[in-house]
């Protein structure tokens, strides 16, 4: 046992006063917690927030609950947010809780880490050395969060785990983000998470406030608010503290002065026992809390003031070094402070903390300014002299905070910068930003000789060296701005990142700081932020960066600018310019040996090559990049390659290969905690499954994506769009429209990209056609045609044009469709001329569009549709094949004869429609068979072809002869009054007939009824 542990253990048993031995009230709240424990123990993860003002009894309630949990065999781990001055340590409550689990279950926790010890060491150093750090890793934080959740789920697979996180009002941004992620994504395991916070501290601008609002929207999170004690509960508390019945006067005085706050009750009783009585008590809350401190011996008061400035918990050995008392005097002083119930031994037995943070805050506020800075200097000097006084994982942050509050800028700047590097390695980018902003604040106060000794390679890795030797060139203010801009972007503070970038660009526009390479880097960062903030596509900023590097020798920044430009073109216009930018980016990156940039550029190049028709070489490039990035451990880029490769394969109609690549990519991304990347790949997987006719599994994958952290990003938009497509193909246009609205919110409107805008337009077209809104169908296609179909967009363009031309063909003969019809068909022909068909699947689509165009003009033939069927038969596109077979059967029946062939086609198409749940297609097929008086569709090909000759197609909807007459007039666009005049009935009777028809057809309006009647030929003579 260490000297610190020995001393803490010795004082841990010191008798304390004023704490009630009786747990008072809170029966409802404790019941809620124990019920959550029961549900959690049954395998249903529980999340609870316990709020209340300072001193109201949150800690006591949690202590009672954790004792009950331990008694029932649960493993309890408690972690508290740490306040050092005004600074929270990144991930402090999670690190503390995980450390407790490691002490209790070392083997089980190591097994649950499952080979990810290097990443998880960012939270728990006991796992070993921190894994490799990718500079400005986009997915670094998300990866750490995902691995943490998975660690807890595995640990709680066969035991109940209670995780308590206290004092969220002090939580750093990284802790808040991890807690939100945990509450959103924890779906398995026997685990209960309880988090506490001070509600009276949550002012309008408190950073915890948005998190509480977000968690309130989660149905899985329960909020418990603690109220103050009633008079009866204060009476019980006083009785417990005094071990006797309180006098009526004391009860009245204490209840009035405390207003039912449990901690204030204890302090009032303590001051009474100190001989002050209740009458002369100070009116000031701070003075009330200082009463017992002032009664301590002088050494004990000095120790209490020292602990107040050291942080939430101060290690014994560090306290001994700072207090400058003999060991015996220090222990006696601590004994007095612990006996007065002001300090208590920390749970880990290594130090001391205040029993209640309110007392600590009062003591700290009572320090004089010079006294505060002197204590912080002593802490910093002691820690520099003996770094082992605190744990290695908190040392840099503690030292930076002590030096900063000591007001010694020359010592503070290097310490703050070292702490910023440590927080960056832990992916605590919000805390890194806070530290870098402190460094920027200190910069001008630091002597030149101190700044000149700092090197960018030690403290700034955001951008590559810009034509200088990083080992001899001093760190510059611009280097810190670059590092701060990236930290702000990665922590989600994009507005702050924009402001930092503006500051840097203003500096770079002066003669003293002019540097085109650094300026180009900041412009590429600005381009990224413009896109992320949905304020534009970022091209103007990229073009400015290209101007700055044009004519300069090859450099890493030059290669980066070209790679960013190529990536922009890949997503929006993968033409010759984008191809050239990608090729030069690869070349320049190789020249300067920047392999990470080279691999990014090669992945972009391969994707553009596939879009340009250089299919096999492009795919080969992507496969090589995938293998190389995996070998180097560049998993973020490897995941990006899986995204692009699976997308390219789907674009070529090679959906089975796409599914295989996507499955591998999802496994890889999830194993490394790349949540966003897994979302992109899963969206591609869902798309390929729908194309292959595996609609149920495609739906499952899309819905699974929406249950992950990627749900609110663009992959979530794609999942919603695919679910909308599936809904409309299954005959549910209203839910499809709702899904589209949600998808549009994910995509935004300021940076339209073909891979999003064209599929959205396709689904919008299908919904409009299903609802009989032909004018909207035409408007949607016109808008898409005006935006254009860039190279590679044929994979999205053909389905859109097919949806539009099918709507025109279905509406042929409708009076309402006549106006504007020639222009609409001409627009479709223009779109067709702009769409390539480089793969068999798109050649089949082009044939289908041509056949539908002929049907729209009344000149389709069985021969034309037979060609479409033949094109789709080898392609594993069951839905498209079923549609083509339906159309071929219709054409065969219209031409006369070949009824057996038509019946066989309809049976095959019907089987597919039933299997997929494609209700509109199924209805079309069944009504065509009924209209042709074919036998009921069955799988048995030997079934007779002819059926009841008296059967009418409209019978399938139960339409009476009079309703058929009314429907015919509705299809001609007649009003109720015109229908009444035509049929010699009253307008009211006509209205009743129309309402009945709409109900029987299952449509919402007259236009939709007319479109359905025409599409299904309900009013035609039997074939």
Coordinates of C-alpha atoms in Angstrom, one line a residue, residues 8 313-314 344-353:
X8 CA -6.3 8.0 3.1
X313 CA -9.8 15.4 -6.1
X314 CA -6.2 16.0 -5.0
X344 CA -13.5 13.0 2.6
X345 CA -11.1 10.4 1.3
X346 CA -11.5 9.7 -2.5
X347 CA -13.1 6.5 -3.5
X348 CA -9.9 5.1 -5.0
X349 CA -8.1 5.7 -1.7
X350 CA -5.4 7.9 -3.3
X351 CA -6.5 11.4 -2.3
X352 CA -9.0 13.8 -0.9
X353 CA -12.0 15.8 -2.1

